[in-house]
mmCIF file of C-alpha atoms in Angstrom:
data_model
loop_
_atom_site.group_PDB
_atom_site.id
_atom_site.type_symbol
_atom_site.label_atom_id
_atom_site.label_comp_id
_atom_site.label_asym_id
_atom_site.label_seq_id
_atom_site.Cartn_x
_atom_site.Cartn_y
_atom_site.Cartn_z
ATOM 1 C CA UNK A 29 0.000 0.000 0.000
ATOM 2 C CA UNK A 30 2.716 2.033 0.745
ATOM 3 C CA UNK A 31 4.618 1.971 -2.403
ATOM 4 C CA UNK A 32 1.235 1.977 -4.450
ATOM 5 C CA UNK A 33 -0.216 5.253 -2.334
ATOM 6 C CA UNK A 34 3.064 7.069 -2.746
ATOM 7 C CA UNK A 35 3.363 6.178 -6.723
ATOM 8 C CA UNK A 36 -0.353 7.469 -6.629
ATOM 9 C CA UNK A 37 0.390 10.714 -4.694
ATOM 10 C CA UNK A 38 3.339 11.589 -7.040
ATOM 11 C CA UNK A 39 0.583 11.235 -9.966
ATOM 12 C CA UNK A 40 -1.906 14.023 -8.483
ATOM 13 C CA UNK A 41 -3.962 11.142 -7.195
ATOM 14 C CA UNK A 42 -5.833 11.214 -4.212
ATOM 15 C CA UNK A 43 -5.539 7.723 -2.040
ATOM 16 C CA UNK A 44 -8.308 6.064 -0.177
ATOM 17 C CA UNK A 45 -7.886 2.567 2.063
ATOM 18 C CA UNK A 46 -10.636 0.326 2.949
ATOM 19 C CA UNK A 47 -9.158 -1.124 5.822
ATOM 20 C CA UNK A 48 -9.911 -3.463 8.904
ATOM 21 C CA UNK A 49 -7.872 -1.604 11.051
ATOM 22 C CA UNK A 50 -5.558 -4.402 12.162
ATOM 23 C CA UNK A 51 -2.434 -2.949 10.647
ATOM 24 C CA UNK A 52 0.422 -2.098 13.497
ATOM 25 C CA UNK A 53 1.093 1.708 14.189
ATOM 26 C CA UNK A 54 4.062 1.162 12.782
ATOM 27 C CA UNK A 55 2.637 0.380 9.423
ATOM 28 C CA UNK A 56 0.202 2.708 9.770
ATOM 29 C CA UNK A 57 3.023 5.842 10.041
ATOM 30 C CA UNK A 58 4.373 4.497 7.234
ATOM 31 C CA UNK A 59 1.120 4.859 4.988
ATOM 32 C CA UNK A 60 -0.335 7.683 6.791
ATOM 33 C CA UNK A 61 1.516 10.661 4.462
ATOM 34 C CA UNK A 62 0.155 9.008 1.345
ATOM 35 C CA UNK A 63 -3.256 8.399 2.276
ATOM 36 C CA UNK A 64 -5.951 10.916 2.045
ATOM 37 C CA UNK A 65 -8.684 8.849 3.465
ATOM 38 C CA UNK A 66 -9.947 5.770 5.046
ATOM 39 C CA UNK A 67 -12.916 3.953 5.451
ATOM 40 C CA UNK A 68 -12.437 1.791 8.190
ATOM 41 C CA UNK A 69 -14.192 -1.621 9.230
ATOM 42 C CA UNK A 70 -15.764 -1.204 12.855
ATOM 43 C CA UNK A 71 -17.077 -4.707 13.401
ATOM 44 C CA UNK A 72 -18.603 -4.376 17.143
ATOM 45 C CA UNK A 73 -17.998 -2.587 20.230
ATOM 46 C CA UNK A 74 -17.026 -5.595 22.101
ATOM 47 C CA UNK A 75 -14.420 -7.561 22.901
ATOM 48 C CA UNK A 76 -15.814 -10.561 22.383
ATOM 49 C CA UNK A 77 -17.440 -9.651 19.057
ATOM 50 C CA UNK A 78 -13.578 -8.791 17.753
ATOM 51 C CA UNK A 79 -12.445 -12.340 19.551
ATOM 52 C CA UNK A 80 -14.915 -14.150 16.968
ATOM 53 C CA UNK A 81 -13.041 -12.523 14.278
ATOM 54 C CA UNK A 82 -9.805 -13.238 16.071
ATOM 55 C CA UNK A 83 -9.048 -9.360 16.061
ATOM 56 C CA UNK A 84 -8.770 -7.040 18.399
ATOM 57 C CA UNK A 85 -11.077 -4.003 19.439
ATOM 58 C CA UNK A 86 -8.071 -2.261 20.672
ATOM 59 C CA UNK A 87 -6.283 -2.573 18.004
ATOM 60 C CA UNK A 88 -8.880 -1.279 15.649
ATOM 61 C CA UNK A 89 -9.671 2.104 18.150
ATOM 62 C CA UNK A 90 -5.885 2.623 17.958
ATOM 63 C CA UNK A 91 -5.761 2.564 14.682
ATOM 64 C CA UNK A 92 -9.020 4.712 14.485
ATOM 65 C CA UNK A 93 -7.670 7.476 16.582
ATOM 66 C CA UNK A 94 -4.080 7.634 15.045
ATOM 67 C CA UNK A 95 -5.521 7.646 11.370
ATOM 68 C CA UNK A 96 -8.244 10.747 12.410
ATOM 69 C CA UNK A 97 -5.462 12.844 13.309
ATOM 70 C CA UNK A 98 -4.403 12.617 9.319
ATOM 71 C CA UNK A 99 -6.979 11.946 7.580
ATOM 72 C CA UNK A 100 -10.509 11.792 6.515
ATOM 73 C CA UNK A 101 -12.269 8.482 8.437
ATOM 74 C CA UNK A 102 -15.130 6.916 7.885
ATOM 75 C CA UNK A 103 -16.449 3.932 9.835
ATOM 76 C CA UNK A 104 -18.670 0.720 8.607
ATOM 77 C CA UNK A 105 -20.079 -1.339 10.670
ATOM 78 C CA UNK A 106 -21.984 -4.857 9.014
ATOM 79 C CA UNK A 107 -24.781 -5.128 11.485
ATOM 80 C CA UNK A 108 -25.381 -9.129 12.196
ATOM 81 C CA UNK A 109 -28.233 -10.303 13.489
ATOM 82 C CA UNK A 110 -27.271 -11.480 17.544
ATOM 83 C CA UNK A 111 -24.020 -10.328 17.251
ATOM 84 C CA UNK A 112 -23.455 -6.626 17.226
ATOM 85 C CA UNK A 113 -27.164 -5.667 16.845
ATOM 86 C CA UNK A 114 -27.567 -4.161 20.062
ATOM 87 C CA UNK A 115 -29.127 -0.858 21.181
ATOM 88 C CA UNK A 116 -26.164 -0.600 24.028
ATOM 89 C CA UNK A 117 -23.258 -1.479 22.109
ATOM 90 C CA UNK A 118 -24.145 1.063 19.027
ATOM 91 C CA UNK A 119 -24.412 3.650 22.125
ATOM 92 C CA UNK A 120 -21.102 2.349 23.688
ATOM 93 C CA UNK A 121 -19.380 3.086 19.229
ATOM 94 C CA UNK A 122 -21.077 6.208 18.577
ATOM 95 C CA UNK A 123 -20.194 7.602 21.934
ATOM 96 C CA UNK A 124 -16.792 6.557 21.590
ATOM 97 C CA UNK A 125 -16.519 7.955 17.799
ATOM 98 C CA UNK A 126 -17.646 11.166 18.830
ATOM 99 C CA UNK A 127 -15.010 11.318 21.987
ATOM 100 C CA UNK A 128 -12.226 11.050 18.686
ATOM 101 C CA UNK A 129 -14.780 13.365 16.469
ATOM 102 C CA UNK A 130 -18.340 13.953 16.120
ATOM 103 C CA UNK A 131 -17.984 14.561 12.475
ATOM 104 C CA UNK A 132 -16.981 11.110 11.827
ATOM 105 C CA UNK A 133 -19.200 9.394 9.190
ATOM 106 C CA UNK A 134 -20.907 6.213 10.230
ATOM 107 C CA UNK A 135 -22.271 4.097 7.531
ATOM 108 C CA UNK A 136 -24.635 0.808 9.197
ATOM 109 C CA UNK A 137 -24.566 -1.593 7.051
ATOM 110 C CA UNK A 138 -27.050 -4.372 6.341
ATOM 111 C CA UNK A 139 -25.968 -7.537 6.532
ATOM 112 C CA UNK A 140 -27.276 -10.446 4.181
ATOM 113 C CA UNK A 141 -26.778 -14.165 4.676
ATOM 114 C CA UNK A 142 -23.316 -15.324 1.982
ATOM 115 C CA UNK A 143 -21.513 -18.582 2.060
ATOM 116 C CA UNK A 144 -21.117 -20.128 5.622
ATOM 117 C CA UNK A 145 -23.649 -17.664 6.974
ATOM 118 C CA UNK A 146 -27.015 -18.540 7.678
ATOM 119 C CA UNK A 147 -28.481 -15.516 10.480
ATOM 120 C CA UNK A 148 -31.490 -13.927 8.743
ATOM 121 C CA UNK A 149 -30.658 -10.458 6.774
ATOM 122 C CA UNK A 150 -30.364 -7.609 8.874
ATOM 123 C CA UNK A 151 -34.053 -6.118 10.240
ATOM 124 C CA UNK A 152 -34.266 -3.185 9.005
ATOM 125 C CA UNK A 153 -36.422 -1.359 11.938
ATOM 126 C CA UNK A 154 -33.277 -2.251 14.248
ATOM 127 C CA UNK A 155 -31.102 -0.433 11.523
ATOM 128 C CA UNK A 156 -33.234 2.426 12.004
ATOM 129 C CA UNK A 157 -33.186 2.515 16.069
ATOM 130 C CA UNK A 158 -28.952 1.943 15.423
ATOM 131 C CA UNK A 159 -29.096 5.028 13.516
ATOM 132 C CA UNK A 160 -31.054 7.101 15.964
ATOM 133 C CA UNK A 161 -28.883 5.800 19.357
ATOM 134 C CA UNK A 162 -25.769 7.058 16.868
ATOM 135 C CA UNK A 163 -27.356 10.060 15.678
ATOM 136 C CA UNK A 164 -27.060 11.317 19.653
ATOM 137 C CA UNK A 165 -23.448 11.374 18.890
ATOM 138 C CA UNK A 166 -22.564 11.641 15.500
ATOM 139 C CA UNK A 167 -23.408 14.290 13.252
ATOM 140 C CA UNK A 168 -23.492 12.102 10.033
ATOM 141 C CA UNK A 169 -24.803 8.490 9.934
ATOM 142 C CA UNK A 170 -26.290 6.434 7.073
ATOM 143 C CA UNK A 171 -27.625 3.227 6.357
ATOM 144 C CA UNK A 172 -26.615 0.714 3.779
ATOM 145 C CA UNK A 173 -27.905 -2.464 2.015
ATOM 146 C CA UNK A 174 -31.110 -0.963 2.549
#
């Protein structure tokens, strides 16, 4: 990424990174001059949410926080069905996001059954109570998959 984002940079081309934000700070100094964005994969609010993806949540804030000082971020977060659908934990995120900065964007996204996955799509009334706990927060949140 870094070699691409630099080549990219030199060419009057603006860099984005769709990221799960599990890179190292280390890797992530050695990006951050080159990229003008990213949109950033929050997956939950838990730990044990991230431990299902064998990530870690503290990792991913980290990352969050470092790459906001830079550069334009943007959160997703894939809303499954019994595992970060809750009222409490979207409170917990959007409180948090706002703490780094309010103007964050947070896109909810709905998530559909693929492959090995067999929870039911994403309700789309929950969606719409996620988006009003964040909205508290956050000055820009959107829905997706809708």
């Amino acid at each position: 990424i870094r070699d691409t984002a630099k080549l990219a940079k030199e060419n009057d081309l603006q860099v984005v990174v769709v990221t799960n934000g599990t890179a190292s700070q280390e890797a992530l100094e050695e990006i951050l001059p080159y990229v003008d964005a990213f949109n950033i994969d929050l997956k939950g609010f838990t730990d044990p949410v991230y431990q299902s993806y064998a990530g870690s949540l503290e990792q991913v804030k980290a990352f969050i926080e470092r790459a906001a000082k830079d550069a334009h971020v943007e959160i997703t977060s894939l809303i499954v069905p019994g595992k970060n659908d809750s009222l409490e934990q979207m409170e917990e995120q959007a409180k948090w996001l706002a703490s780094v900065d309010p103007d964050i964007p947070l896109h909810i996204t709905r998530y559909f059954p693929r492959w090995k996955e067999t929870e039911d799509p994403t309700d789309i009334e929950q969606m719409k109570q996620l988006q009003k706990v964040a909205e508290k927060y956050l000055h820009k949140v959107y829905l997706g998959n809708v």
